[in-house]
Amino acid sequence: MKRIHYAIKRLALAGLLTATAAHAEWTFETDFNDDYPDGTEVYGTTVVEWIDDDAEDGVLQLTLAEGNQNGSWIVDDFSEGQTIGEFEAGFRMLMGGNTSADPADGMSFSFGRNIPDNTFSPAENGVGDGLRLSFDSWDSGGGEAPSIEIFIGGISQAVAHFTGSRRLTEADAYVIDPETEEPADMFTGDEFVEVKVSFKGGKFNLEYKGLTIFTDLELDFKPVAGARFAFGARTGGANNNHWIDDVTITTFAVGKPVISSFPPSEGAIVTPNSPVVVLLSAGSSPVDTDSIKLTLNDEEAPVEISEDGVVLTMTHAPEGGLAPNTAYTAAVTAKDSAGAKLEFSWEFSTSELVSIGDPDLVFDFDDGDIPEGTEVYGNAMVEFEGGVDDSGVLLLTEATNSQLGSFVIDDFNEGANINAIGVAMKLRIGGPGEDLGGSSNPADGFAFSFAPDVPDGTWLAEEGVGSGISVCIDTWDNGGGRGPSCRSKFWRRTVATAKMPKADLLTGFDFTDLIVRVETDGRWSGLQRHAGFRQRAAEFTDFSNGKIGLAARPGPGAFSVQQWMPFQIAVKPPAPRR
């Protein structure tokens, strides 16, 4: 009976005089002839079916060629919780047989953390904070498909385009079939084709349908412990079969301690209250915690260390924060019990302090009531608990698909012309993953707007509204590359955009500061989740009868909790006191 096989090989490194731990590798394989194996789980529409006359040849069917299907297969960590820096995978794949005019939507192969025990959407984009291989068959209007695309987290690294139905634009270049010397077709019809994936030595390689798609593509994928593999696929109004078989995956452990993540990241500009958090993963031997040291500009910085398996989290969060407007060089050193050393350094800087001065209006929502002079619309509500320390909170959307909520504050300036405004609040954008209040790839975002024509109702939330000021936090890329981002708008025109990784916008269960200040000369400054920005509007004029609107929405296939609490506003000239 074939089910799952684990093979551990200790590779002796003979002839090396330095203390180097032996490397380890683990292999998982299944042919589905005996159903899906132990240590894995199927979700949604995924089933194992036997497709030969003898009922011996099992295949995993993520979707059939039917509408509105979504299936996933999750492979739990089979590497004993060790830190994995490289892997190889091979499987056979069928993507064809659509009964609609065009095939949709695609499938994916992912390796990383934050992979849910569930389906995920859009399944063709992959899931988790690691490496994702996307087979996207449906062009949503941006010319992005049919294609094979590589992501680290939600950030695209490379894309290979195939011939097929495209809505608006042709691709700049296509994968060429060497036999025909014409653009290649991504689909397989009713045949299985071989897929070979490898990430070794920092380089990614992919072979598909006998075609070399990516060769020695350099990726900045950090080693990770406790990661899982995931296959996912979906259909919509259009459909396709998405099947896999004969899966083999081999993982390779790192031999010495490595850095998995280190916010603030290289080159980041953050606010002074940002902590320095370093995730250090052990190699083949445990890390000597007494050897761990963090320095900032050559001065040792105290850290708190917590352990979770082979992963150690170092946190430097001084009570007074970091020095404002300062360039930092950070360095981490450590060694493991076998003597293997880690030395790592990077640079970041802090912004000026951002504040709004004395507020003219404050809402804390602690009584659970809608404040006087305000109104909620759509799915928005005020709750007396759920905020920081279970204080009151404004809930614009829950972690449910297809919601839309808004909160509108009437003009509190008695019709006066306002030429500057500052807003401070605490904000939560849930996710990634349902355990953190969102889907695996949360959507769609929210916006703050200050304008005389903010409507008494709801609107397309993350785009802002009205002919005044809007700050838009867009967590979803609709195919044009605009999101995830923070955008500033005036008179409905975008005046500045700061692209950000989605991970920098999501807060999980935590509330984080959002501060926005617009000066009389049109200068914008602010912060969101420790990321500072300074912008200057091309045009800025004052206006009267200004209303304030907050709005958020999730999409039909991806979602996120979006909450606000203590909300403070200051304006110039100062508003009459209430």
Coordinates of C-alpha atoms in Angstrom, one line a residue, residues 5-576:
H5 CA 7.3 7.9 2.9
Y6 CA 9.7 9.9 5.0
A7 CA 13.4 9.5 4.2
I8 CA 16.0 11.2 6.4
K9 CA 19.5 11.2 5.1
R10 CA 22.4 12.5 7.2
L11 CA 25.1 13.7 4.8
A12 CA 28.6 13.6 6.4
L13 CA 30.7 16.5 5.4
A14 CA 34.1 14.8 5.5
G15 CA 37.3 16.8 5.3
L16 CA 35.9 20.0 6.8
L17 CA 37.9 21.2 9.8
T18 CA 35.3 23.8 11.0
A19 CA 32.4 22.8 13.1
T20 CA 29.7 22.3 10.5
A21 CA 26.5 20.4 11.4
A22 CA 25.3 17.6 9.1
H23 CA 22.5 18.6 6.7
A24 CA 19.2 16.7 6.7
E25 CA 16.6 16.1 4.0
W26 CA 13.1 14.7 4.1
T27 CA 11.0 13.3 1.2
F28 CA 7.3 13.1 1.0
E29 CA 5.6 11.2 -1.9
T30 CA 2.2 9.9 -2.8
D31 CA 0.4 8.6 -5.9
F32 CA -3.2 8.8 -4.4
N33 CA -3.9 5.2 -5.2
D34 CA -4.9 4.7 -1.5
D35 CA -6.7 8.0 -1.1
Y36 CA -5.0 11.1 0.1
P37 CA -2.2 10.3 2.6
D38 CA -1.9 10.8 6.3
G39 CA -0.4 14.1 7.3
T40 CA -2.5 15.9 4.6
E41 CA -6.0 17.2 4.4
V42 CA -8.4 18.2 1.6
Y43 CA -10.9 21.0 1.6
G44 CA -13.7 22.4 -0.5
T45 CA -14.4 20.5 -3.7
T46 CA -11.2 18.4 -3.6
V47 CA -11.6 14.6 -3.8
V48 CA -9.5 11.6 -4.8
E49 CA -11.0 9.7 -7.8
W50 CA -9.9 6.4 -9.4
I51 CA -9.9 7.0 -13.1
D52 CA -8.9 3.6 -14.6
D53 CA -11.0 0.5 -15.0
D54 CA -9.3 -1.4 -12.2
A55 CA -9.9 1.4 -9.7
E56 CA -6.2 1.5 -8.9
D57 CA -5.0 4.8 -10.4
G58 CA -6.0 7.5 -8.0
V59 CA -5.8 11.2 -8.8
L60 CA -6.5 14.3 -6.7
Q61 CA -9.2 16.4 -8.3
L62 CA -9.1 20.0 -6.9
T63 CA -11.9 21.1 -9.2
L64 CA -14.0 19.6 -12.0
A65 CA -15.0 21.5 -15.1
E66 CA -18.0 23.0 -13.4
G67 CA -18.8 26.5 -12.2
N68 CA -17.9 28.0 -8.8
Q69 CA -15.7 25.3 -7.4
N70 CA -12.8 25.9 -5.0
G71 CA -10.5 23.1 -3.7
S72 CA -7.3 22.8 -1.7
W73 CA -4.9 20.1 -0.5
I74 CA -2.6 20.9 2.4
V75 CA 0.5 19.0 3.2
D76 CA 1.6 19.4 6.9
D77 CA 5.2 20.1 7.8
F78 CA 7.0 16.7 7.4
S79 CA 10.5 18.1 8.2
E80 CA 10.3 17.6 12.0
G81 CA 9.9 21.4 12.5
Q82 CA 13.4 22.1 11.2
T83 CA 14.4 25.2 9.3
I84 CA 14.1 24.5 5.6
G85 CA 16.2 26.6 3.1
E86 CA 15.7 24.6 -0.1
F87 CA 13.3 22.1 -1.7
E88 CA 12.6 20.1 -4.8
A89 CA 9.1 19.1 -6.0
G90 CA 7.7 17.1 -8.9
F91 CA 4.2 16.2 -9.8
R92 CA 1.9 15.5 -12.7
M93 CA -0.8 18.0 -13.5
L94 CA -3.9 18.3 -15.7
M95 CA -5.4 21.6 -16.5
G96 CA -7.9 21.2 -19.3
G97 CA -11.3 19.9 -20.4
N98 CA -13.2 23.2 -19.8
T99 CA -16.9 23.2 -20.8
S100 CA -17.0 27.0 -20.9
A101 CA -15.8 29.1 -23.9
D102 CA -12.6 30.0 -22.0
P103 CA -10.9 28.1 -19.2
A104 CA -10.8 29.5 -15.6
D105 CA -9.5 30.3 -13.1
G106 CA -6.3 28.4 -12.5
M107 CA -4.3 26.6 -9.8
S108 CA -1.3 27.1 -7.5
F109 CA 1.5 25.4 -5.5
S110 CA 2.7 27.1 -2.3
F111 CA 5.3 26.7 0.4
G112 CA 5.3 28.8 3.5
R113 CA 3.7 29.7 6.8
N114 CA 0.2 31.2 7.3
I115 CA -1.4 28.4 5.1
P116 CA -4.9 27.9 6.4
D117 CA -6.7 24.6 7.2
N118 CA -9.2 25.5 4.5
T119 CA -9.6 26.7 0.9
F120 CA -8.2 30.0 0.0
S121 CA -9.1 32.6 -2.7
P122 CA -8.1 33.5 -5.3
A123 CA -6.7 30.0 -5.3
E124 CA -4.7 30.5 -8.5
N125 CA -2.6 33.1 -6.7
G126 CA -1.4 30.8 -4.0
V127 CA -1.3 31.4 -0.2
G128 CA 1.0 32.1 2.7
D129 CA 4.0 34.2 3.3
G130 CA 6.5 32.1 1.4
L131 CA 7.0 31.0 -2.2
R132 CA 4.0 30.7 -4.5
L133 CA 3.8 29.2 -8.0
S134 CA 0.7 30.5 -9.8
F135 CA -0.9 29.0 -12.9
D136 CA -3.4 31.8 -13.8
S137 CA -5.7 31.0 -16.7
W138 CA -8.1 33.9 -16.6
D139 CA -7.3 37.4 -17.7
S140 CA -9.3 39.8 -15.4
G141 CA -8.6 42.7 -17.6
G142 CA -5.0 43.6 -16.9
G143 CA -3.4 41.3 -19.4
E144 CA -2.0 39.2 -16.5
A145 CA -3.1 35.8 -17.9
P146 CA -2.7 33.1 -19.1
S147 CA 0.6 33.0 -17.3
I148 CA 2.8 31.3 -14.7
E149 CA 3.9 33.7 -12.0
I150 CA 6.2 33.5 -9.1
F151 CA 5.4 35.3 -5.8
I152 CA 7.2 35.7 -2.5
G153 CA 4.2 36.3 -0.2
G154 CA 2.0 38.6 -2.2
I155 CA 4.8 40.2 -4.2
S156 CA 5.3 39.2 -7.8
Q157 CA 8.9 38.2 -8.7
A158 CA 8.6 37.0 -12.3
V159 CA 6.0 36.1 -14.8
A160 CA 5.9 33.9 -18.0
H161 CA 3.1 34.5 -20.4
F162 CA 1.3 32.0 -22.6
T163 CA -1.0 32.3 -25.6
G164 CA -4.7 32.3 -25.0
S165 CA -7.7 34.5 -24.5
R166 CA -6.8 38.0 -23.3
R167 CA -9.3 40.7 -22.6
L168 CA -7.5 43.9 -23.6
T169 CA -3.7 43.7 -24.2
E170 CA -1.2 41.3 -25.6
A171 CA 1.8 40.4 -23.5
D172 CA 5.2 41.9 -24.3
A173 CA 6.7 38.4 -24.6
Y174 CA 5.5 34.8 -24.6
V175 CA 6.9 31.4 -23.7
I176 CA 7.9 29.9 -27.1
D177 CA 7.3 26.2 -27.9
P178 CA 10.6 25.1 -29.5
E179 CA 8.9 22.5 -31.7
T180 CA 6.6 25.1 -33.4
E181 CA 8.5 28.3 -32.7
E182 CA 5.2 29.8 -31.8
P183 CA 3.8 31.1 -28.4
A184 CA 3.1 28.1 -26.2
D185 CA -0.3 27.0 -24.8
M186 CA -0.5 26.7 -21.0
F187 CA -3.3 24.1 -21.0
T188 CA -2.9 20.3 -21.1
G189 CA -6.2 19.1 -22.6
D190 CA -7.1 15.6 -21.2
E191 CA -3.4 14.7 -20.6
F192 CA -1.3 14.9 -17.5
V193 CA 2.0 16.8 -17.9
E194 CA 5.2 16.8 -15.8
V195 CA 5.9 19.8 -13.4
K196 CA 9.4 20.1 -11.9
V197 CA 10.1 22.8 -9.3
S198 CA 13.3 23.5 -7.4
F199 CA 14.6 26.2 -5.1
K200 CA 18.3 25.5 -4.3
G201 CA 21.2 27.8 -3.7
G202 CA 18.9 30.8 -3.8
K203 CA 17.8 30.0 -7.4
F204 CA 14.4 28.9 -8.6
N205 CA 13.9 26.6 -11.6
L206 CA 10.7 25.4 -13.2
E207 CA 10.0 23.0 -16.0
Y208 CA 6.4 22.6 -17.3
K209 CA 5.1 20.5 -20.2
G210 CA 8.7 19.8 -21.2
L211 CA 9.3 23.6 -21.4
T212 CA 11.9 25.4 -19.4
I213 CA 10.0 28.3 -17.9
F214 CA 12.4 29.7 -15.3
T215 CA 16.2 29.0 -15.1
D216 CA 18.3 30.1 -12.1
L217 CA 15.9 32.8 -11.1
E218 CA 17.4 34.5 -8.1
L219 CA 14.8 34.8 -5.3
D220 CA 15.2 36.4 -1.8
F221 CA 13.3 33.6 -0.1
K222 CA 14.3 33.3 3.5
P223 CA 14.6 29.9 5.2
V224 CA 11.6 29.0 7.3
A225 CA 10.6 26.5 10.0
G226 CA 7.2 24.9 10.4
A227 CA 6.1 25.7 6.8
R228 CA 3.6 23.6 4.9
F229 CA 2.8 23.0 1.2
A230 CA -0.5 23.7 -0.4
F231 CA -2.2 23.1 -3.8
G232 CA -5.2 25.1 -4.6
A233 CA -7.5 25.7 -7.6
R234 CA -10.9 27.3 -8.4
T235 CA -13.4 28.0 -11.1
G236 CA -15.9 30.8 -11.5
G237 CA -18.5 31.4 -14.2
A238 CA -16.0 29.8 -16.5
N239 CA -14.4 26.4 -15.6
N240 CA -11.7 23.9 -16.0
N241 CA -10.5 20.6 -14.5
H242 CA -7.5 21.0 -12.1
W243 CA -6.0 17.7 -11.2
I244 CA -2.7 16.4 -9.8
D245 CA -1.0 13.1 -9.3
D246 CA 2.3 11.4 -8.4
V247 CA 3.6 14.1 -6.0
T248 CA 7.2 14.0 -4.6
I249 CA 8.6 16.8 -2.4
T250 CA 12.1 16.8 -0.8
T251 CA 13.1 19.5 1.7
F252 CA 16.6 20.4 2.8
A253 CA 17.5 21.8 6.2
V254 CA 19.9 24.7 6.7
G255 CA 23.2 23.8 8.4
K256 CA 23.6 26.9 10.6
P257 CA 21.4 29.7 12.1
V258 CA 19.7 32.0 9.6
I259 CA 17.6 35.2 9.7
S260 CA 14.0 34.5 8.6
S261 CA 12.7 38.1 8.9
F262 CA 13.9 41.4 10.3
P263 CA 11.4 44.3 10.4
P264 CA 12.2 47.2 9.9
S265 CA 13.4 45.7 6.6
E266 CA 16.3 46.8 4.5
G267 CA 15.9 50.5 3.4
A268 CA 12.7 51.0 5.3
I269 CA 11.7 54.4 6.8
V270 CA 9.7 53.8 10.0
T271 CA 8.4 55.9 12.8
P272 CA 10.4 56.2 16.0
N273 CA 8.0 54.0 18.0
S274 CA 8.7 51.0 15.7
P275 CA 10.2 47.9 17.4
V276 CA 13.1 46.0 15.9
V277 CA 12.0 42.4 15.6
V278 CA 14.3 39.7 14.3
L279 CA 13.2 36.1 13.6
L280 CA 16.3 33.8 13.9
S281 CA 15.9 30.1 12.9
A282 CA 18.2 27.4 14.1
G283 CA 20.0 25.1 11.7
S284 CA 21.1 21.6 12.5
S285 CA 22.1 22.5 16.1
P286 CA 20.3 24.6 18.7
V287 CA 21.2 28.3 19.0
D288 CA 23.2 29.4 22.0
T289 CA 20.9 32.2 23.3
D290 CA 23.7 33.7 25.4
S291 CA 25.5 34.4 22.1
I292 CA 22.8 36.5 20.5
K293 CA 23.6 40.2 20.2
L294 CA 21.9 43.1 18.4
T295 CA 23.7 46.3 17.8
L296 CA 22.3 49.6 16.4
N297 CA 25.0 52.0 15.1
D298 CA 27.6 49.9 16.8
E299 CA 26.0 50.1 20.2
E300 CA 24.5 47.0 21.8
A301 CA 20.7 47.1 22.0
P302 CA 18.9 45.1 24.7
V303 CA 16.5 42.4 23.4
E304 CA 13.8 40.2 24.7
I305 CA 14.0 36.6 23.3
S306 CA 11.2 34.2 23.0
E307 CA 11.4 30.6 21.6
D308 CA 8.9 28.6 19.4
G309 CA 10.5 25.4 18.4
V310 CA 13.6 26.2 16.4
V311 CA 12.6 29.8 15.9
L312 CA 13.8 32.5 18.2
T313 CA 12.2 36.0 18.2
M314 CA 14.4 38.9 19.2
T315 CA 12.6 42.1 20.1
H316 CA 14.1 45.5 20.8
A317 CA 11.3 48.0 21.9
P318 CA 12.8 50.7 24.1
E319 CA 10.3 52.6 26.2
G320 CA 11.1 55.9 24.7
G321 CA 11.3 54.5 21.1
L322 CA 14.1 54.9 18.6
A323 CA 15.7 58.3 17.9
P324 CA 13.7 60.2 15.3
N325 CA 15.0 61.2 11.9
T326 CA 18.0 58.9 12.3
A327 CA 19.8 56.5 10.0
Y328 CA 20.5 53.1 11.6
T329 CA 22.8 50.2 10.8
A330 CA 21.6 47.1 12.6
A331 CA 23.7 44.0 13.1
V332 CA 22.9 40.6 14.6
T333 CA 25.5 38.0 15.7
A334 CA 24.9 34.5 17.1
K335 CA 26.3 31.0 17.1
D336 CA 24.9 27.5 17.6
S337 CA 26.0 24.7 20.0
A338 CA 28.2 23.3 17.2
G339 CA 30.0 26.6 16.8
A340 CA 28.4 27.6 13.5
K341 CA 28.3 31.4 13.4
L342 CA 25.7 33.9 12.1
E343 CA 26.6 37.5 11.2
F344 CA 23.9 39.7 9.5
S345 CA 23.5 43.4 9.1
W346 CA 21.1 45.8 7.3
E347 CA 20.1 49.5 7.3
F348 CA 16.9 51.4 8.0
S349 CA 16.0 54.9 9.2
T350 CA 13.4 56.6 11.3
S351 CA 11.1 59.5 10.3
E352 CA 10.3 62.6 12.2
L353 CA 7.7 62.4 14.9
V354 CA 4.2 62.9 13.5
S355 CA 1.5 64.3 15.7
I356 CA -1.7 66.3 15.2
G357 CA -1.6 68.7 18.2
D358 CA -4.5 69.3 20.5
P359 CA -7.6 67.5 19.1
D360 CA -10.9 69.4 18.4
L361 CA -13.0 66.2 18.3
V362 CA -12.5 62.8 20.1
F363 CA -14.6 59.6 19.8
D364 CA -13.6 56.6 21.9
F365 CA -16.8 54.4 21.3
D366 CA -16.5 53.1 24.9
D367 CA -20.3 53.4 25.6
G368 CA -21.1 51.3 22.5
D369 CA -23.4 54.0 21.1
I370 CA -23.2 55.9 17.8
P371 CA -21.8 59.3 18.7
E372 CA -23.9 62.4 18.3
G373 CA -23.4 64.1 15.0
T374 CA -22.4 60.8 13.3
E375 CA -24.1 57.9 11.5
V376 CA -23.1 54.4 10.4
Y377 CA -24.2 52.8 7.2
G378 CA -24.2 49.4 5.6
N379 CA -22.5 46.7 7.8
A380 CA -20.8 49.3 10.1
M381 CA -21.6 49.2 13.8
V382 CA -20.3 50.5 17.2
E383 CA -19.6 47.9 19.9
F384 CA -18.7 48.6 23.5
E385 CA -15.9 46.0 23.5
G386 CA -13.4 44.5 21.1
G387 CA -10.9 47.2 21.0
V388 CA -7.6 47.5 22.9
D389 CA -8.1 46.1 26.4
D390 CA -11.6 45.3 25.4
S391 CA -12.6 49.0 25.0
G392 CA -15.2 50.3 22.6
V393 CA -14.7 50.0 18.9
L394 CA -16.1 51.0 15.5
L395 CA -16.5 47.9 13.4
L396 CA -16.8 48.7 9.6
T397 CA -16.6 45.1 8.3
E398 CA -16.4 41.7 9.8
A399 CA -14.3 38.8 8.5
T400 CA -17.0 37.9 6.0
N401 CA -17.2 38.2 2.2
S402 CA -19.1 41.0 0.4
Q403 CA -19.5 43.5 3.2
L404 CA -19.5 47.3 3.0
G405 CA -19.5 49.7 5.9
S406 CA -19.1 53.4 6.5
F407 CA -19.0 55.9 9.3
V408 CA -19.9 59.6 8.6
I409 CA -19.2 62.6 10.8
D410 CA -21.2 65.7 10.0
D411 CA -19.5 69.1 9.6
F412 CA -18.4 70.0 13.2
N413 CA -16.8 73.3 12.1
E414 CA -20.0 75.3 11.7
G415 CA -19.4 75.9 8.0
A416 CA -15.9 77.4 8.5
N417 CA -13.2 77.2 5.8
I418 CA -10.7 74.5 6.9
N419 CA -7.1 74.7 5.4
A420 CA -5.4 72.0 7.5
I421 CA -6.4 68.8 9.3
G422 CA -4.8 66.1 11.5
V423 CA -6.4 62.8 12.3
A424 CA -5.2 60.1 14.7
M425 CA -6.8 56.7 15.3
K426 CA -6.0 53.1 16.1
L427 CA -6.7 50.7 13.3
R428 CA -7.0 46.9 12.8
I429 CA -6.9 45.2 9.4
G430 CA -7.3 41.5 10.1
G431 CA -5.3 38.7 8.4
P432 CA -3.6 36.9 6.9
G433 CA -5.6 33.8 7.7
E434 CA -8.9 33.3 9.4
D435 CA -7.1 32.8 12.8
L436 CA -6.0 36.4 12.5
G437 CA -9.3 37.8 11.3
G438 CA -9.1 37.6 7.5
S439 CA -8.8 35.3 4.5
S440 CA -5.4 34.0 3.4
N441 CA -5.1 37.0 1.0
P442 CA -7.2 39.7 2.6
A443 CA -9.2 42.4 0.7
D444 CA -10.1 45.1 -0.2
G445 CA -9.1 48.0 2.0
F446 CA -10.4 51.2 3.5
A447 CA -10.1 55.0 3.2
F448 CA -10.4 58.1 5.3
S449 CA -12.0 61.1 3.4
F450 CA -12.6 64.7 4.4
A451 CA -14.8 66.6 1.9
P452 CA -17.9 68.7 1.6
D453 CA -19.7 66.0 -0.5
V454 CA -19.1 62.9 1.6
P455 CA -22.5 61.1 1.1
D456 CA -24.8 59.8 3.8
G457 CA -24.4 56.2 2.8
T458 CA -21.7 53.8 1.5
W459 CA -19.3 54.0 -1.4
L460 CA -16.4 52.1 -3.0
A461 CA -14.6 52.1 0.2
E462 CA -10.9 51.9 -0.5
E463 CA -11.1 54.5 -3.3
G464 CA -12.2 57.3 -0.9
V465 CA -15.0 59.7 -1.8
G466 CA -15.7 63.4 -2.4
S467 CA -13.9 66.4 -3.8
G468 CA -11.6 66.9 -0.8
I469 CA -8.9 64.9 0.9
S470 CA -8.7 61.0 0.9
V471 CA -6.1 58.6 2.3
C472 CA -6.7 55.2 0.7
I473 CA -5.2 51.9 2.1
D474 CA -5.7 49.4 -0.7
T475 CA -4.9 45.8 0.2
W476 CA -5.9 44.2 -3.1
D477 CA -4.2 44.2 -6.5
N478 CA -6.9 44.1 -9.1
G479 CA -4.4 43.2 -11.8
G480 CA -3.0 46.6 -12.6
G481 CA -0.3 46.6 -9.9
R482 CA -1.8 49.5 -8.0
G483 CA -2.2 47.7 -4.7
P484 CA -1.2 46.9 -2.0
S485 CA -0.5 50.6 -1.4
C486 CA -1.2 53.8 0.4
R487 CA -2.5 56.6 -1.8
S488 CA -3.2 60.2 -1.1
K489 CA -6.0 62.0 -3.2
F490 CA -7.2 65.5 -3.5
W491 CA -10.2 66.4 -5.7
R492 CA -10.5 62.7 -6.6
R493 CA -7.0 62.8 -8.2
T494 CA -4.2 60.7 -6.9
V495 CA -1.3 63.0 -5.8
A496 CA 1.0 60.4 -4.3
T497 CA 1.3 56.6 -4.0
A498 CA 3.4 54.5 -1.7
K499 CA 3.5 50.8 -2.7
M500 CA 3.8 48.5 0.3
P501 CA 3.9 44.8 0.8
K502 CA 0.6 43.5 2.0
A503 CA 2.2 42.2 5.2
D504 CA 3.1 45.8 6.1
L505 CA -0.6 46.8 5.9
L506 CA -2.2 43.9 7.8
T507 CA -2.2 43.9 11.6
G508 CA -3.8 40.6 12.5
F509 CA -5.3 40.9 16.0
D510 CA -3.4 44.0 16.8
F511 CA -4.4 47.7 16.6
T512 CA -1.8 50.0 15.1
D513 CA -1.6 53.8 14.8
L514 CA -2.9 55.6 11.7
I515 CA -1.9 59.3 11.7
V516 CA -2.5 61.7 8.8
R517 CA -1.7 65.4 8.8
V518 CA -2.3 67.8 5.9
E519 CA -0.7 71.2 6.2
T520 CA -1.9 74.6 4.8
D521 CA 0.9 74.4 2.1
G522 CA -0.3 70.9 0.9
R523 CA 2.3 68.9 2.7
W524 CA 1.1 65.4 3.8
S525 CA 2.7 63.4 6.5
G526 CA 1.7 60.3 8.4
L527 CA 2.2 56.8 9.4
Q528 CA 0.4 53.4 9.2
R529 CA 1.7 50.3 11.0
H530 CA 5.1 51.9 11.7
A531 CA 5.6 52.9 8.1
G532 CA 6.1 56.7 7.7
F533 CA 5.5 58.7 4.6
R534 CA 5.9 62.4 3.6
Q535 CA 4.3 63.7 0.4
R536 CA 3.4 67.0 -1.1
A537 CA 0.1 67.6 -3.0
A538 CA 0.4 69.3 -6.4
E539 CA -2.6 71.5 -5.5
F540 CA -4.4 72.2 -2.3
T541 CA -7.2 74.6 -1.5
D542 CA -9.3 75.0 1.6
F543 CA -13.0 74.3 1.7
S544 CA -16.0 74.7 4.0
N545 CA -18.8 72.3 5.2
G546 CA -16.4 69.5 5.4
K547 CA -17.7 66.0 6.5
I548 CA -15.5 63.1 7.4
G549 CA -16.1 59.6 6.1
L550 CA -14.5 56.2 7.0
A551 CA -15.3 53.3 4.8
A552 CA -14.1 49.7 4.3
R553 CA -15.1 46.6 2.4
P554 CA -14.0 43.0 1.7
G555 CA -14.5 41.4 -1.6
P556 CA -16.6 38.5 -2.8
G557 CA -13.7 36.0 -2.4
A558 CA -11.4 37.6 0.2
F559 CA -12.1 39.4 3.4
S560 CA -10.7 41.1 6.5
V561 CA -11.9 42.5 9.8
Q562 CA -11.5 46.3 9.7
Q563 CA -11.9 48.2 13.0
W564 CA -11.2 51.6 14.4
M565 CA -11.0 53.0 17.9
P566 CA -10.0 56.2 19.7
F567 CA -10.5 58.7 16.9
Q568 CA -9.1 62.2 17.2
I569 CA -9.4 65.2 14.8
A570 CA -7.7 68.6 14.8
V571 CA -8.3 71.3 12.2
K572 CA -7.1 74.8 11.3
P573 CA -8.6 77.2 12.0
P574 CA -9.6 75.4 15.2
A575 CA -13.2 74.1 15.3
P576 CA -15.7 75.5 17.9

